[in-house]
Coordinates of C-alpha atoms and ligand atoms in Angstrom, one line a residue:
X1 CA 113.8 122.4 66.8
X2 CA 114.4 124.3 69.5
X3 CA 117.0 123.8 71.9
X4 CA 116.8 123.1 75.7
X5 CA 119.0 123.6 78.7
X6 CA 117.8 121.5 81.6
X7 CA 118.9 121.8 85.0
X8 CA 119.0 118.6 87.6
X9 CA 118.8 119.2 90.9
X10 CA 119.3 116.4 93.8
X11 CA 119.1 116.4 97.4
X12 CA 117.3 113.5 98.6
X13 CA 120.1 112.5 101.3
X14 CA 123.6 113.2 101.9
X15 CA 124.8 115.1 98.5
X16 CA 123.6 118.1 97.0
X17 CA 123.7 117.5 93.2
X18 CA 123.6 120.1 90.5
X19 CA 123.6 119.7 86.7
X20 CA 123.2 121.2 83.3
X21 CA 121.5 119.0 80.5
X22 CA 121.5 120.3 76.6
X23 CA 119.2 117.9 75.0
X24 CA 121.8 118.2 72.4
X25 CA 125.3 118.3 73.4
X26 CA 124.4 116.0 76.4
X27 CA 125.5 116.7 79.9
X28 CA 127.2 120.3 79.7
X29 CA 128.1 120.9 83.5
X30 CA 127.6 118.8 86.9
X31 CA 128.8 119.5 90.4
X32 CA 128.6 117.2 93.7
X33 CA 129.0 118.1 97.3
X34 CA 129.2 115.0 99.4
X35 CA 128.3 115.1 103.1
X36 CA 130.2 112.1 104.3
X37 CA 132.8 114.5 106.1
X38 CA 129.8 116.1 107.6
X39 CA 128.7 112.8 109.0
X40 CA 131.2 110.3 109.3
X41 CA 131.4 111.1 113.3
X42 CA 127.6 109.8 113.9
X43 CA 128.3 107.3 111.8
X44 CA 125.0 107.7 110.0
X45 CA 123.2 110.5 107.9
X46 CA 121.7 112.7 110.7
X47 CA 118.9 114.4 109.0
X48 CA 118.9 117.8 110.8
X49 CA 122.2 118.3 109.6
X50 CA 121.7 117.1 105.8
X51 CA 119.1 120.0 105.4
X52 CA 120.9 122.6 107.2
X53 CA 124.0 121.6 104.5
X54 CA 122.0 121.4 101.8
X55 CA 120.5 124.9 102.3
X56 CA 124.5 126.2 102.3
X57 CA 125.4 124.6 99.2
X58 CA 122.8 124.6 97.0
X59 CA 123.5 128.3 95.8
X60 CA 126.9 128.2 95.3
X61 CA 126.6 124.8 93.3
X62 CA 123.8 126.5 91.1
X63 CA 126.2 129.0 90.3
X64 CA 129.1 127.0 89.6
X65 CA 127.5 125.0 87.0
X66 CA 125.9 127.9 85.0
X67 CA 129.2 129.4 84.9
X68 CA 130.8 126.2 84.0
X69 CA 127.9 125.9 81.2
X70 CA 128.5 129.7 80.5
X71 CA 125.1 130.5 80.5
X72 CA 123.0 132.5 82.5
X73 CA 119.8 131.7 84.5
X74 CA 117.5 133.4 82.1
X75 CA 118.5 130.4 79.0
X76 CA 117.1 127.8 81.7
X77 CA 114.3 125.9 79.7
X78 CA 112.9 123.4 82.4
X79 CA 114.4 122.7 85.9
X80 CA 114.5 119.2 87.4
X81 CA 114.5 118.2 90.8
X82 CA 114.1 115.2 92.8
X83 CA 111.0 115.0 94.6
X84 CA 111.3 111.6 96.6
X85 CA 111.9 109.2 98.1
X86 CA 114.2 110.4 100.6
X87 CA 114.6 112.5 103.8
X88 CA 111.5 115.2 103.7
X89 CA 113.7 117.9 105.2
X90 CA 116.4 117.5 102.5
X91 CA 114.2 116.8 99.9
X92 CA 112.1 119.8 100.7
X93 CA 115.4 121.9 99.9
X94 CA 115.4 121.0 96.4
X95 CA 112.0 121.1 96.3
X96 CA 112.0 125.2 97.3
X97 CA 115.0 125.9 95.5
X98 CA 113.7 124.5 92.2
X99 CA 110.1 125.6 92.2
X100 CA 111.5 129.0 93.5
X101 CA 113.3 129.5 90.6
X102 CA 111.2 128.0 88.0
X103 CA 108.5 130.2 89.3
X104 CA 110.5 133.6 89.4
X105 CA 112.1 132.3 85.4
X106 CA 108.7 131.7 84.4
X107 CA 109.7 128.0 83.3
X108 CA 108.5 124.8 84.0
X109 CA 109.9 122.9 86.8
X110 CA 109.5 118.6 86.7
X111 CA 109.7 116.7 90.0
X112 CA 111.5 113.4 89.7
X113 CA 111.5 109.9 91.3
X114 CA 115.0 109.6 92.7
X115 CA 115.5 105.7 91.5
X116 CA 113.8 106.6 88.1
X117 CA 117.1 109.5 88.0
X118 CA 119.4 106.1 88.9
X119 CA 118.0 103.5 86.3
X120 CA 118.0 106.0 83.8
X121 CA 121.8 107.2 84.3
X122 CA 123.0 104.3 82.2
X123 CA 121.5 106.4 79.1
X124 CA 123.8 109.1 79.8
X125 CA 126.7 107.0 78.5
X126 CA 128.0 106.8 74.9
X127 CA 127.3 103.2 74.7
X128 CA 123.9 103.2 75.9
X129 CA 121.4 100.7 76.5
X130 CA 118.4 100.7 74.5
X131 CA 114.5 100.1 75.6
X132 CA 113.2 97.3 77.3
X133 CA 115.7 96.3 79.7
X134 CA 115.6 95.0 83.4
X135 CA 117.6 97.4 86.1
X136 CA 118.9 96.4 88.8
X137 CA 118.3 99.2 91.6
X138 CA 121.3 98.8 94.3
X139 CA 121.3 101.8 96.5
X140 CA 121.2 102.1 100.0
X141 CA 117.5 102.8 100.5
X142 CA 116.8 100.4 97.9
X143 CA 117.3 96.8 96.0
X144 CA 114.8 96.4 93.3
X145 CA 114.2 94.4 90.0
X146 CA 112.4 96.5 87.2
X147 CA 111.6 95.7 83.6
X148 CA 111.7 99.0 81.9
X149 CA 109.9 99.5 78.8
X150 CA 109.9 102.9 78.3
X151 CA 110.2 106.4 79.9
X152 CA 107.6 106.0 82.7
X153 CA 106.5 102.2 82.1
X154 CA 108.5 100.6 84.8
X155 CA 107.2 97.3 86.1
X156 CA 108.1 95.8 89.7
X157 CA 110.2 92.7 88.9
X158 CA 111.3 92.1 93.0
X159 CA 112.5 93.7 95.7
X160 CA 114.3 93.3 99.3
X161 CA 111.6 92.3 102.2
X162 CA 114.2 94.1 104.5
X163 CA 117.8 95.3 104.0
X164 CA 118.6 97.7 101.0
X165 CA 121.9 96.0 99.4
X166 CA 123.6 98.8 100.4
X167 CA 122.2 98.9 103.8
X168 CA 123.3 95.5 104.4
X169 CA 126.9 96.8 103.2
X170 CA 127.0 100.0 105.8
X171 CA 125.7 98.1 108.8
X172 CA 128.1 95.2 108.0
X173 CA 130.8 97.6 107.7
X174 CA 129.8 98.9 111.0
X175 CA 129.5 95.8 112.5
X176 CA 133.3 95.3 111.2
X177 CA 134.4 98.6 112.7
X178 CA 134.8 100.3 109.3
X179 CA 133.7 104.1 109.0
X180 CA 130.5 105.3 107.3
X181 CA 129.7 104.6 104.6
X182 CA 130.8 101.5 105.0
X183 CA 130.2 99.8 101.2
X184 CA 133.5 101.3 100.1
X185 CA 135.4 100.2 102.9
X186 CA 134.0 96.9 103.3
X187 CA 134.8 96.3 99.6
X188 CA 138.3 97.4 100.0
X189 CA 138.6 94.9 103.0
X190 CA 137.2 92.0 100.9
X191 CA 140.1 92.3 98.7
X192 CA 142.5 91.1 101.6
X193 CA 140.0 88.3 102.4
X194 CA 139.6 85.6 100.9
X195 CA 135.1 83.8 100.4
X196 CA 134.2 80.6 101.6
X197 CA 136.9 80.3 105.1
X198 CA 133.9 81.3 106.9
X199 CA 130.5 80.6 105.6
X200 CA 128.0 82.5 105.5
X201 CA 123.9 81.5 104.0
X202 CA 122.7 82.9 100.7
X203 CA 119.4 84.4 101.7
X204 CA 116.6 83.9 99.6
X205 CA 118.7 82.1 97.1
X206 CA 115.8 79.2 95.9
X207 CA 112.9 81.3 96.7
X208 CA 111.8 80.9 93.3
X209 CA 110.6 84.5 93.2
X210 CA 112.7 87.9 92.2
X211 CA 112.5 89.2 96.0
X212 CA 115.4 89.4 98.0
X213 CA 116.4 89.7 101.8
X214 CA 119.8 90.7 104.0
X215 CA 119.0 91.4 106.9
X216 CA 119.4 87.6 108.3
X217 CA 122.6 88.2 106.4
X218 CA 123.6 91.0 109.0
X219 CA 123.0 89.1 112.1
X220 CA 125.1 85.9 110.8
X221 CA 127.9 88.5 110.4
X222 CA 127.3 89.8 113.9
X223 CA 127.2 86.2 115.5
X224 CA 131.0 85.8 113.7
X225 CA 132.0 89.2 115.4
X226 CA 130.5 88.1 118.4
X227 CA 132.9 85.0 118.4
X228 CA 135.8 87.0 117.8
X229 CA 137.8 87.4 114.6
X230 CA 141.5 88.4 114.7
X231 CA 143.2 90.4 111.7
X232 CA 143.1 88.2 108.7
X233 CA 139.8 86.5 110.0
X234 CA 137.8 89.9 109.6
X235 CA 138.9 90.2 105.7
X236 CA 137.9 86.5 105.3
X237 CA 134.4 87.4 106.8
X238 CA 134.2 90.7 104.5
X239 CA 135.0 88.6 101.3
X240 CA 132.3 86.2 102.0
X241 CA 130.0 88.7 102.9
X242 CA 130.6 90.8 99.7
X243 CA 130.6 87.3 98.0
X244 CA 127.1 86.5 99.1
X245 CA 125.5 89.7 98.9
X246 CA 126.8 89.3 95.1
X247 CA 125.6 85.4 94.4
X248 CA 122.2 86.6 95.0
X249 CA 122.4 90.1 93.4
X250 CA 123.4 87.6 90.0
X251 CA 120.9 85.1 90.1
X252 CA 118.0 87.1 91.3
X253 CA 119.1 89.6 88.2
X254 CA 120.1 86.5 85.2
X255 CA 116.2 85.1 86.4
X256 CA 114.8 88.8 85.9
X257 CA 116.7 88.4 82.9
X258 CA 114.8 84.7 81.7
X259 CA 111.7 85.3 83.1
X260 CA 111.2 88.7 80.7
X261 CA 113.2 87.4 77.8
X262 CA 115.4 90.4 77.6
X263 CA 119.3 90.1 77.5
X264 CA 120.2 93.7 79.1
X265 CA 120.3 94.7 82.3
X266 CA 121.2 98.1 83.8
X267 CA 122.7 97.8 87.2
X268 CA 122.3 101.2 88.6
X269 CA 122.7 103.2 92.4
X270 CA 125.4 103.0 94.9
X271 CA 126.2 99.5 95.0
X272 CA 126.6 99.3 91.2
X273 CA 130.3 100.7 92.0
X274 CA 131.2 97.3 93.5
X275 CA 134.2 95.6 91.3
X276 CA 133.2 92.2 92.3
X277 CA 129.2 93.0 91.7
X278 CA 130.8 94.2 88.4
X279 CA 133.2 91.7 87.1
X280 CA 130.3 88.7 88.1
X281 CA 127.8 90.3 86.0
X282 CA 129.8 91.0 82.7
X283 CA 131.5 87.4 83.3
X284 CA 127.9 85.7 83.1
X285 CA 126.1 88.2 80.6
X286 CA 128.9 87.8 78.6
X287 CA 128.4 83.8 78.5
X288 CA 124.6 84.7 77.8
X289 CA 125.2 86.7 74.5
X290 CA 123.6 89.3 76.9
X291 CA 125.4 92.9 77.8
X292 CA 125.5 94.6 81.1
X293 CA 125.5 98.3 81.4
X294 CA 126.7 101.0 84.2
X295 CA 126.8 104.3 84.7
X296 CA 130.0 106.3 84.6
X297 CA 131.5 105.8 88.2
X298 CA 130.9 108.9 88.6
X299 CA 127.2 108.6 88.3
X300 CA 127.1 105.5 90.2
X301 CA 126.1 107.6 93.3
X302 CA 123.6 110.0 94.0
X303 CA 124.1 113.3 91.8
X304 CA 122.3 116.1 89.8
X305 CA 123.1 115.0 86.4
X306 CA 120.6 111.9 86.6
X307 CA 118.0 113.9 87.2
X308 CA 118.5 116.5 85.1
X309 CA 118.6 113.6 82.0
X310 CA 115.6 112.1 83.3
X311 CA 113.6 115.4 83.7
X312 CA 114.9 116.1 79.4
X313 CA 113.9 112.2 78.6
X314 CA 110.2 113.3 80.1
X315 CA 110.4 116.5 78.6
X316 CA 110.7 114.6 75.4
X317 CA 108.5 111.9 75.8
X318 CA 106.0 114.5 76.9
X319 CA 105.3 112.3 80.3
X320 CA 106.2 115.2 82.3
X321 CA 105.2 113.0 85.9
X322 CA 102.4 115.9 87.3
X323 CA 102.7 119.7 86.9
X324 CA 103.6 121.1 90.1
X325 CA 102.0 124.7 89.4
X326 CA 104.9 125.4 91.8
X327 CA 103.4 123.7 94.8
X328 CA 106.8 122.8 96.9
X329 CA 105.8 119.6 98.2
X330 CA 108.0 115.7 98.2
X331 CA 106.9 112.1 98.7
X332 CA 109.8 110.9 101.2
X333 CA 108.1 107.4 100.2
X334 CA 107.4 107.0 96.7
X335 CA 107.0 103.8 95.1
X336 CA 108.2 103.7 91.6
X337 CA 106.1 101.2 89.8
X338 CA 103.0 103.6 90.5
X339 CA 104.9 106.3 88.4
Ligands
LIG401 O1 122.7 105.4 95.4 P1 123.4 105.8 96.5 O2 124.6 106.8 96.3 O3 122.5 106.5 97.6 C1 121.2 106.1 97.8 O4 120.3 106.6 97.1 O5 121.1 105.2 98.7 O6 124.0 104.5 97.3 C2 124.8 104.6 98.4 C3 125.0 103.2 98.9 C4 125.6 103.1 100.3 O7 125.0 102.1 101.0 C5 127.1 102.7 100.0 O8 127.7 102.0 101.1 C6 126.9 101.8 98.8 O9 126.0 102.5 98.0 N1 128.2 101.7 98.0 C7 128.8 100.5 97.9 C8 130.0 100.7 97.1 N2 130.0 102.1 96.8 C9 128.9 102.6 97.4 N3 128.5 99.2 98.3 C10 129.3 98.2 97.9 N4 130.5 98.4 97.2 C11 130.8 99.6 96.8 N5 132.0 99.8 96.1
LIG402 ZN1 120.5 107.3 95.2

């Protein structure tokens, strides 16, 4: 059989991701650039900017992997990129860059959903998961509930009506006076706090369904700022916050779990790097005789490497998504389940 080098490349929002997959030795080489310095004063991802960043780093990452691989362009069997959802401007970066290339190596390049990269990047670990299995989608675009059967089967369990989970976090954050992005910081402040001083509602808790919503989650937090909160006040209102966003991340994802009749679940994206999100889950998986899988941390977040393994598991499945005959277009909106 012949071998295959595949090369990931992400830039659907704030870091440029490049990676080399060998379909046999696994991932070879993968190098992030994250943007947060870049725009931490706006406190937001200004999209202008992510482009104009992207187009500086793309190169230099490219080459840094290959020589970290030791290979040269030419032994490049398929390139992956991300194609959407995301920012169009920053998408279409990748989007150039990788149909560019494929065109001038004479190789097939594979566009990619972005969330498919995420709930597949629990594969790339040595104690991976193994088909069907729900994901849990927690990034801060997103909050979904899939049943995964296969490469490309991916059915639509639930999903927020508002808020991404990490949304929720950032704007909270914000709301707290913590610096963008605010999940991290927000977690680390939870830590001081203790849940359940101040109270805050569980939304969508008993809907019965697999949907969720935090954005009434956000203004409840807003109303406690409003009221004033001194030091030790502000950790308490983190900690419940975390704690809530968390009681309904669980149950919505151990009903997933009993409504399909599968005992794994794959929490992947941003959020999935949440210790207490974390510890919840393996706690009551654990009492279900079910397992819970992650990425590696450091694939939690968005990065090339996921999407170079998901362009090698289509490769391989031979559910390549479209061809792109080197068209350089991107979906900024892309809903997964119509994969
Ligand atoms: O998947 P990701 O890197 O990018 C998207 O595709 O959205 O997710 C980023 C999101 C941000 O909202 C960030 O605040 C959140 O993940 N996040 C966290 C933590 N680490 C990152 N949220 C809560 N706790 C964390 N430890
Ligand atoms: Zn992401």
């Amino acid at each position: 059989m012949r071998r295959m080098w595949i090369l990931g490349i992400e830039s659907s929002c704030d870091e440029t991701g490049l990676a080399l997959y060998h379909d046999q030795r696994g991932l070879v080489a993968h190098a992030v650039h994250s943007q947060i310095d870049l725009h931490q004063a706006y406190g937001g991802v200004v999209p202008e900017l992510a482009s104009r960043d992207h187009v500086r780093r793309i190169v230099p990452l490219y080459r840094q992997v290959l020589a970290e691989a030791g290979i040269a362009a030419g032994d490049i069997d398929a390139i992956a990129y991300t194609a959407g959802p995301g920012l169009a401007g920053a998408l279409l970066v990748g989007a150039a860059f990788a149909e560019s290339l494929a065109f001038s190596l004479g190789r097939p390049a594979i566009p990619i959903h972005h969330l498919e990269g995420h709930l597949l990047s629990p594969l790339l670990s040595a104690d991976p998961p193994t088909y069907p299995f729900v994901a849990l989608l927690v990034s801060g675009g997103h909050t979904q509930l899939m049943r995964v059967s296969a490469v490309g089967d991916y059915e639509m369990l639930g999903e927020t009506l508002d808020d991404a989970a990490g949304e929720a976090f950032d704007k909270t954050a914000k709301l707290l006076g913590l610096p963008y992005p605010g999940g991290p910081h927000l977690a680390a402040l939870a830590q001081q706090g203790t849940p359940g001083r101040l109270k805050l509602p569980r939304p969508m808790l008993g809907s019965g369904d697999l949907d969720f919503s935090f954005s009434g989650l956000k203004t409840a937090v807003l109303n406690a700022v409003n009221k004033g909160l001194d030091e030790a006040a502000r950790a308490d209102l983190a900690a419940e916050f975390q704690e809530a966003v968390v009681d309904v991340l669980v149950a919505k994802s151990l009903a997933a779990l009993r409504q399909t009749r599968l005992n794994q679940l794959v929490v992947a994206g941003g959020v999935g790097a949440n210790r207490r999100l974390r510890a919840r889950l393996d706690v009551e998986l654990a009492q279900r005789k079910g397992r819970v899988f992650y990425p590696e941390l450091a694939l939690c977040t968005d990065n090339g490497a996921m999407i170079a393994f998901a362009g090698a598991q289509r490769l391989a499945a031979g559910v390549a998504a479209s061809s792109s005959q080197h068209a350089i277009a991107v979906r900024p909106r892309w809903p997964l389940d119509t994969l």
